[in-house]
Coordinates of N, CA, C and O in Angstrom, one line a residue:
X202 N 5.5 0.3 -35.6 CA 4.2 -0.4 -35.5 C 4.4 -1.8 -35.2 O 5.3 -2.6 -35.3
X203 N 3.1 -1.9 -34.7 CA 3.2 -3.5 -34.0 C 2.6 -4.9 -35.3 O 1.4 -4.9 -35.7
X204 N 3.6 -5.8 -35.8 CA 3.4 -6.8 -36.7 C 2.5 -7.9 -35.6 O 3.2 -8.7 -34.9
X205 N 1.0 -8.0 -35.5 CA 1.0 -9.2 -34.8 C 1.3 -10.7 -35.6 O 1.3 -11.7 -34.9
X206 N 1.4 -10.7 -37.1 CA 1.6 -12.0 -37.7 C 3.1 -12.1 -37.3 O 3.5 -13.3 -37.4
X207 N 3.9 -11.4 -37.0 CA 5.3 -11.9 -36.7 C 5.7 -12.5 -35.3 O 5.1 -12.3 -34.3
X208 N 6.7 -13.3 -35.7 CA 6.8 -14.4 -34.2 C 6.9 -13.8 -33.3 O 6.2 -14.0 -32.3
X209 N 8.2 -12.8 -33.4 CA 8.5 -11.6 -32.5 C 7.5 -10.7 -32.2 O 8.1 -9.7 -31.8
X210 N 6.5 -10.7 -32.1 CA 5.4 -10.1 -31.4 C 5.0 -10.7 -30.1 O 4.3 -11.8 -30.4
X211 N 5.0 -10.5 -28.9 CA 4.2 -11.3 -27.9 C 3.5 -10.4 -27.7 O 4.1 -9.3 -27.6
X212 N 2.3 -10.3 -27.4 CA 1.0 -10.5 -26.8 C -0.1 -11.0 -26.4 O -1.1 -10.3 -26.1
X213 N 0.0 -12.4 -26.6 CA -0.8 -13.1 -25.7 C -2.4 -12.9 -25.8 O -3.2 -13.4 -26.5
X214 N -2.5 -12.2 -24.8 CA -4.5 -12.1 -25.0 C -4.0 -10.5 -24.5 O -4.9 -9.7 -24.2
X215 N -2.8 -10.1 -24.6 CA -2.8 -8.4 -24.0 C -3.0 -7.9 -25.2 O -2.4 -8.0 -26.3
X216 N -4.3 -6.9 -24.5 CA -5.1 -6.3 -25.9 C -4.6 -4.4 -25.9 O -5.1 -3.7 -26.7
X217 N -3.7 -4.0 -24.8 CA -3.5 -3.0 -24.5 C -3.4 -2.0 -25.6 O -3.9 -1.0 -25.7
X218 N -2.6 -2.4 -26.5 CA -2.4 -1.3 -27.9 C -3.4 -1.4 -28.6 O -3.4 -1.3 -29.8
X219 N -4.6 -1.7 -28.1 CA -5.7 -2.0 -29.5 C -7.2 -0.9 -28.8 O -7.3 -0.7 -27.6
X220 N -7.7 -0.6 -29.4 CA -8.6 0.0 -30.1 C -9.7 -0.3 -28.8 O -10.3 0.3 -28.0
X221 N -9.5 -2.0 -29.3 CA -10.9 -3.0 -28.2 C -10.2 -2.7 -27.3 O -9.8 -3.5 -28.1
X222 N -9.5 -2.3 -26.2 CA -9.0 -2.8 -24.7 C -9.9 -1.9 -24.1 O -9.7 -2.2 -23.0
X223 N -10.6 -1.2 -24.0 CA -11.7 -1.2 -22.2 C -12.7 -1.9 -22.9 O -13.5 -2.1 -22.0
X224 N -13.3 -2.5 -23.9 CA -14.3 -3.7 -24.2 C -13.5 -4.9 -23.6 O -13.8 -5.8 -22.7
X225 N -12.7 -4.8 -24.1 CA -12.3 -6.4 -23.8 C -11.4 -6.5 -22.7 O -10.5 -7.4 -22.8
X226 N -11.5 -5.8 -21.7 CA -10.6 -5.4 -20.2 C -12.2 -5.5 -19.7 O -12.6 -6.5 -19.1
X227 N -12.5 -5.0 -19.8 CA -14.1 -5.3 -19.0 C -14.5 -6.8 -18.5 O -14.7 -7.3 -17.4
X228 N -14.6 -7.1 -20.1 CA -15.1 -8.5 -20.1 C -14.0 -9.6 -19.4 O -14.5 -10.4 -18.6
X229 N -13.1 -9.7 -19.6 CA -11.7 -10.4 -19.0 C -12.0 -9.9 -17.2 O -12.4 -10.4 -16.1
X230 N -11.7 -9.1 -17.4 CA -12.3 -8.9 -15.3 C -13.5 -9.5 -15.1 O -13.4 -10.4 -14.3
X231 N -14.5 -9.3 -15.6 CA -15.8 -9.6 -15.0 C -15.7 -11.2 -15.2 O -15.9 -11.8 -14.1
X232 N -15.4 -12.2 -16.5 CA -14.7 -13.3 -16.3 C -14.2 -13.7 -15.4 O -14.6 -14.7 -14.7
X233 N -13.4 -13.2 -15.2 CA -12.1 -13.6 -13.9 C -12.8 -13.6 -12.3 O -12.7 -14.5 -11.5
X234 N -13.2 -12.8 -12.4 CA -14.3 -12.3 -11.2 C -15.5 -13.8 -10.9 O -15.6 -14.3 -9.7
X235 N -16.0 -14.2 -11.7 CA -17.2 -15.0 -12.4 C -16.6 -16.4 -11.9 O -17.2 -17.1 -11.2
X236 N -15.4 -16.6 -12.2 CA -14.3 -17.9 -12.3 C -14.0 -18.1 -10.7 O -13.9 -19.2 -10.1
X237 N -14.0 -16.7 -10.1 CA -13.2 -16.7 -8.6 C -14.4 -17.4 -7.9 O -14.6 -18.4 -7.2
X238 N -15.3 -16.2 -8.5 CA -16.6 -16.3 -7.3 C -17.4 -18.0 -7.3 O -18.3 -18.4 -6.6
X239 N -16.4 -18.8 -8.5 CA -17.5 -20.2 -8.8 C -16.3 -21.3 -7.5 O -16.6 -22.5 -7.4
X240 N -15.4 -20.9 -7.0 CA -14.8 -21.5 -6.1 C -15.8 -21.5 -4.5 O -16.6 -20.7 -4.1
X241 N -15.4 -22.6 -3.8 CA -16.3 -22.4 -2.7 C -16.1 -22.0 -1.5 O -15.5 -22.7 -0.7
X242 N -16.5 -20.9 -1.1 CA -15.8 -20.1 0.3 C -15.8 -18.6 -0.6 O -16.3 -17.7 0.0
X243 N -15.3 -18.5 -1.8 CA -15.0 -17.2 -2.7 C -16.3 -16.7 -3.0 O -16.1 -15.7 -3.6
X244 N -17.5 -17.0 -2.9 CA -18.8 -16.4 -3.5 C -18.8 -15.0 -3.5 O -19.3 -14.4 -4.4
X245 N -18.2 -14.3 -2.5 CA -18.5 -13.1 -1.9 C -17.1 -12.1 -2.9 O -17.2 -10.9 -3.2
X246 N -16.1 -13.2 -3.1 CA -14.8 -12.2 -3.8 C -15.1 -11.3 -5.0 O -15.5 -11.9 -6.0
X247 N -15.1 -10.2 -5.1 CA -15.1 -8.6 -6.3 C -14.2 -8.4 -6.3 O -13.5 -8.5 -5.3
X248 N -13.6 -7.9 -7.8 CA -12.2 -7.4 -8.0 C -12.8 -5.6 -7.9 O -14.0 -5.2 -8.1
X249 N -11.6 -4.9 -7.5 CA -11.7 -4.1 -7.1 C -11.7 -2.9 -8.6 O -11.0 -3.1 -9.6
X250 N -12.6 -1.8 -8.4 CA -13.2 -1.1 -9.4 C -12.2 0.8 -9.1 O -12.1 1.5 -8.1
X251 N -11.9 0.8 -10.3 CA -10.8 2.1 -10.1 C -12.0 3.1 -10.8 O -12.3 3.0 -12.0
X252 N -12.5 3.8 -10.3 CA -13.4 5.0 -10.7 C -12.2 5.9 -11.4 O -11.2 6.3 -10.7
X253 N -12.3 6.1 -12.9 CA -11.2 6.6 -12.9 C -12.0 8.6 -13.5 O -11.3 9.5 -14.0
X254 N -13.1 8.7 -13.2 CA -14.1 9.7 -13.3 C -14.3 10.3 -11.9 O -15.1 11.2 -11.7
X255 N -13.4 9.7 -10.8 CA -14.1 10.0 -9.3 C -13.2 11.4 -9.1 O -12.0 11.5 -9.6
X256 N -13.8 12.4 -8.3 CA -13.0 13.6 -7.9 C -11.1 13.0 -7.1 O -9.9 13.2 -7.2
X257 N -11.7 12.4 -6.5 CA -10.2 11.8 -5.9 C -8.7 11.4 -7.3 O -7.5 11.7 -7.3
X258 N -9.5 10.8 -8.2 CA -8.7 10.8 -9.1 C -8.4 11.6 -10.1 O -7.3 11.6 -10.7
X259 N -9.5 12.6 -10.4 CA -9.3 13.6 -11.2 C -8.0 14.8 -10.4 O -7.3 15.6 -11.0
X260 N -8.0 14.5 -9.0 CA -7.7 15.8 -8.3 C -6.0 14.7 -8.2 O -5.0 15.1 -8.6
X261 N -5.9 13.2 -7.5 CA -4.4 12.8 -7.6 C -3.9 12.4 -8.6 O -2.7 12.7 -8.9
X262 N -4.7 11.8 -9.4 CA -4.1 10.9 -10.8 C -4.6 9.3 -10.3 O -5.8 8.9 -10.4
X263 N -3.8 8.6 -9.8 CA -4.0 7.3 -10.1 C -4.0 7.2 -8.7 O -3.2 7.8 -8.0
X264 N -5.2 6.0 -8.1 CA -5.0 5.6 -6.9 C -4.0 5.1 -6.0 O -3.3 4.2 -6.4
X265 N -3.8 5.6 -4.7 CA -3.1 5.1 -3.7 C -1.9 4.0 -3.8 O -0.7 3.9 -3.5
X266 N -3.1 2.9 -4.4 CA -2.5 1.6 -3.8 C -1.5 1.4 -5.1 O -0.8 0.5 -5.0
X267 N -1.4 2.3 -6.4 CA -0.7 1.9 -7.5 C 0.9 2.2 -7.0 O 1.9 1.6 -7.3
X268 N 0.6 3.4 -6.0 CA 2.4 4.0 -5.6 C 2.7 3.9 -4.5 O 3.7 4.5 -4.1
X269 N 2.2 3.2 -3.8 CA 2.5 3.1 -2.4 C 3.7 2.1 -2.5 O 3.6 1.2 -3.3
X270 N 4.9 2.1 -1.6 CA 6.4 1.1 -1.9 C 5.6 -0.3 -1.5 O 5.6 -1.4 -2.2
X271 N 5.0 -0.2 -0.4 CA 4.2 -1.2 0.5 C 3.3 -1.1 0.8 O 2.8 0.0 1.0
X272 N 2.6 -2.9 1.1 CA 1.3 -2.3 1.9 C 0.8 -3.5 2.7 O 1.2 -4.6 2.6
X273 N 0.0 -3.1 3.4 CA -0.1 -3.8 4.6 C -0.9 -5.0 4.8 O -2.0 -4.4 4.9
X274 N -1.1 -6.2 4.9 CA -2.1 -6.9 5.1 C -1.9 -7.5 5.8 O -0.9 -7.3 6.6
X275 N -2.8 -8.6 6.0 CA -3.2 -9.4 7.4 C -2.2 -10.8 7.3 O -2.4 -11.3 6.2
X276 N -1.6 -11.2 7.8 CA -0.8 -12.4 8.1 C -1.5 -13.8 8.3 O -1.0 -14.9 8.0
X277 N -2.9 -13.5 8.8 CA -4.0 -14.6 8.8 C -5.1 -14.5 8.6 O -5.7 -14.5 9.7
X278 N -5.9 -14.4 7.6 CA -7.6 -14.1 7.5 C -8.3 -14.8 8.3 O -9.5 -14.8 8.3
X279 N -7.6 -15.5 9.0 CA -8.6 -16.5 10.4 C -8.3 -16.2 11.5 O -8.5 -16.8 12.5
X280 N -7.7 -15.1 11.4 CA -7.2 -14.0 13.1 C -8.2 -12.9 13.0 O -8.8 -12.7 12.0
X281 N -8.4 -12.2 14.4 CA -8.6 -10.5 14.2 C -7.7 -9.7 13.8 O -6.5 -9.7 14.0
X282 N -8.6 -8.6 13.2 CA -8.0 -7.9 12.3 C -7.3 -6.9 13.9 O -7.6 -6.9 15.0
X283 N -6.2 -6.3 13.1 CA -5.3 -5.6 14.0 C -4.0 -5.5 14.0 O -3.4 -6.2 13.1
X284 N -3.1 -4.8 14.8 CA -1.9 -4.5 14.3 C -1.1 -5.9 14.5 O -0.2 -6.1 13.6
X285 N -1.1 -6.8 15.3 CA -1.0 -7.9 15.7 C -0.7 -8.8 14.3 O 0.2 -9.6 14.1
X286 N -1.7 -8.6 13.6 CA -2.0 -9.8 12.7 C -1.7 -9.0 11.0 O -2.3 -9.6 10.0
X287 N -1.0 -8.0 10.8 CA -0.2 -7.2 9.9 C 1.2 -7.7 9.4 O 2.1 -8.2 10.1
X288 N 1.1 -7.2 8.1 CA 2.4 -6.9 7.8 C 3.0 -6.3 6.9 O 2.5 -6.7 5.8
X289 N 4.0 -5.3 6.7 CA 4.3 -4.6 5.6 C 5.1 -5.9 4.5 O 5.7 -6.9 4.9
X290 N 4.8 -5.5 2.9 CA 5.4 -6.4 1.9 C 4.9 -5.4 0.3 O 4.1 -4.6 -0.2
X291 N 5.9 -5.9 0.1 CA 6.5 -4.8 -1.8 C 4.9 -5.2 -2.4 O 4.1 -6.1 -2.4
X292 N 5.1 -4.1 -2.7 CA 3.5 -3.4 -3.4 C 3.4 -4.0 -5.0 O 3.8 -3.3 -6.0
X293 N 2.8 -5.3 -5.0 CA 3.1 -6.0 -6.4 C 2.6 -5.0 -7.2 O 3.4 -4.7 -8.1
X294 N 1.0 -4.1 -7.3 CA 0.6 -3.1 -7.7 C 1.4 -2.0 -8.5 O 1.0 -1.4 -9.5
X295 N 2.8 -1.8 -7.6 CA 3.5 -0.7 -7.9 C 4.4 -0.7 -9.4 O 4.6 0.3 -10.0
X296 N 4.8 -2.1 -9.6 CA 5.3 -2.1 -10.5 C 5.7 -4.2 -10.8 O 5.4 -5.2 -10.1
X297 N 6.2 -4.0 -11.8 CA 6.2 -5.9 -11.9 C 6.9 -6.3 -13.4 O 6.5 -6.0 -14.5
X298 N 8.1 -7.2 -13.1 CA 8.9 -7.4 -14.3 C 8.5 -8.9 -14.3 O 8.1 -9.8 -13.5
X299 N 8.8 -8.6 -15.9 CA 8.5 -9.8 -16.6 C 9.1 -10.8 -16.6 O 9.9 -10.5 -17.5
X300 N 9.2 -12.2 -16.2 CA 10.4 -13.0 -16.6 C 10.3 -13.4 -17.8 O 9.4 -13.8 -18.4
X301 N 11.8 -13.0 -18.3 CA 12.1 -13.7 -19.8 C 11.5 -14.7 -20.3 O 11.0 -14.7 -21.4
X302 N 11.6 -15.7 -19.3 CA 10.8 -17.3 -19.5 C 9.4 -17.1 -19.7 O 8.8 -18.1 -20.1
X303 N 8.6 -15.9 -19.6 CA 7.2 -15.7 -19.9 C 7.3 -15.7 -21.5 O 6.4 -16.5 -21.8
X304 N 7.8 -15.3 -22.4 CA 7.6 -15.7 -23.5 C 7.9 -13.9 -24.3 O 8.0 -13.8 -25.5
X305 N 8.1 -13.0 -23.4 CA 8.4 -11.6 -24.2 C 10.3 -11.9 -24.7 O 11.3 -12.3 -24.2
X306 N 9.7 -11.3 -25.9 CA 11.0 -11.2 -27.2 C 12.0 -10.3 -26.0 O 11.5 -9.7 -25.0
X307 N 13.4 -10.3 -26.2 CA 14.3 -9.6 -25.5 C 14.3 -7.8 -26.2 O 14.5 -6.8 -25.5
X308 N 14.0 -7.8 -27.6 CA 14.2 -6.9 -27.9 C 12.9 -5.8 -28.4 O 13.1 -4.9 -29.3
X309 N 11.5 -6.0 -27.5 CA 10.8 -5.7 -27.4 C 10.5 -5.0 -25.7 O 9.4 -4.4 -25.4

């Protein structure tokens, strides 16, 4: 079990083992979202919404972009879109280590 009064606990504001995490995963996106959109040029920016109720995911499991090695995007958002202005790059989505220097215990 998880001691959060002990030093050796890191988690931060990560609410993942608790009870509250889709309340307070909600609200942290919609925040985050709220923070982007108050930048100028970003009005228009939405984080992207995983239906996780949708037939596509009842029938694969988890979307696309979670397993994909790579994926593709645009090299310039001030070009046309096209193969021209692409490029394949490691699918941060897919997976993501932690640097020690972030503050997680080694033996956690």
């Amino acid at each position: 079990s998880v001691d959060p009064v002990s030093v050796k606990w890191w988690g931060g504001y990560c609410q993942h083992q608790n009870v509250l995490f889709p309340a307070w995963h909600r609200a942290y996106v919609d925040s985050l979202e709220e923070a982007l959109q108050s930048i100028e040029g970003c009005e228009n920016v939405h984080q992207p919404f995983w239906d996780w109720m949708s037939d596509a995911t009842l029938e694969k499991g988890v979307p696309d972009i979670l397993t994909k090695e790579n994926l593709i995007v645009m090299k310039d958002v001030n070009q046309p879109e096209g193969e021209a202005n692409t490029k394949s790059v490691p699918n941060p989505f897919r997976n993501f280590k932690l640097n020690a220097a972030a503050g997680a215990p080694n033996d956690q």
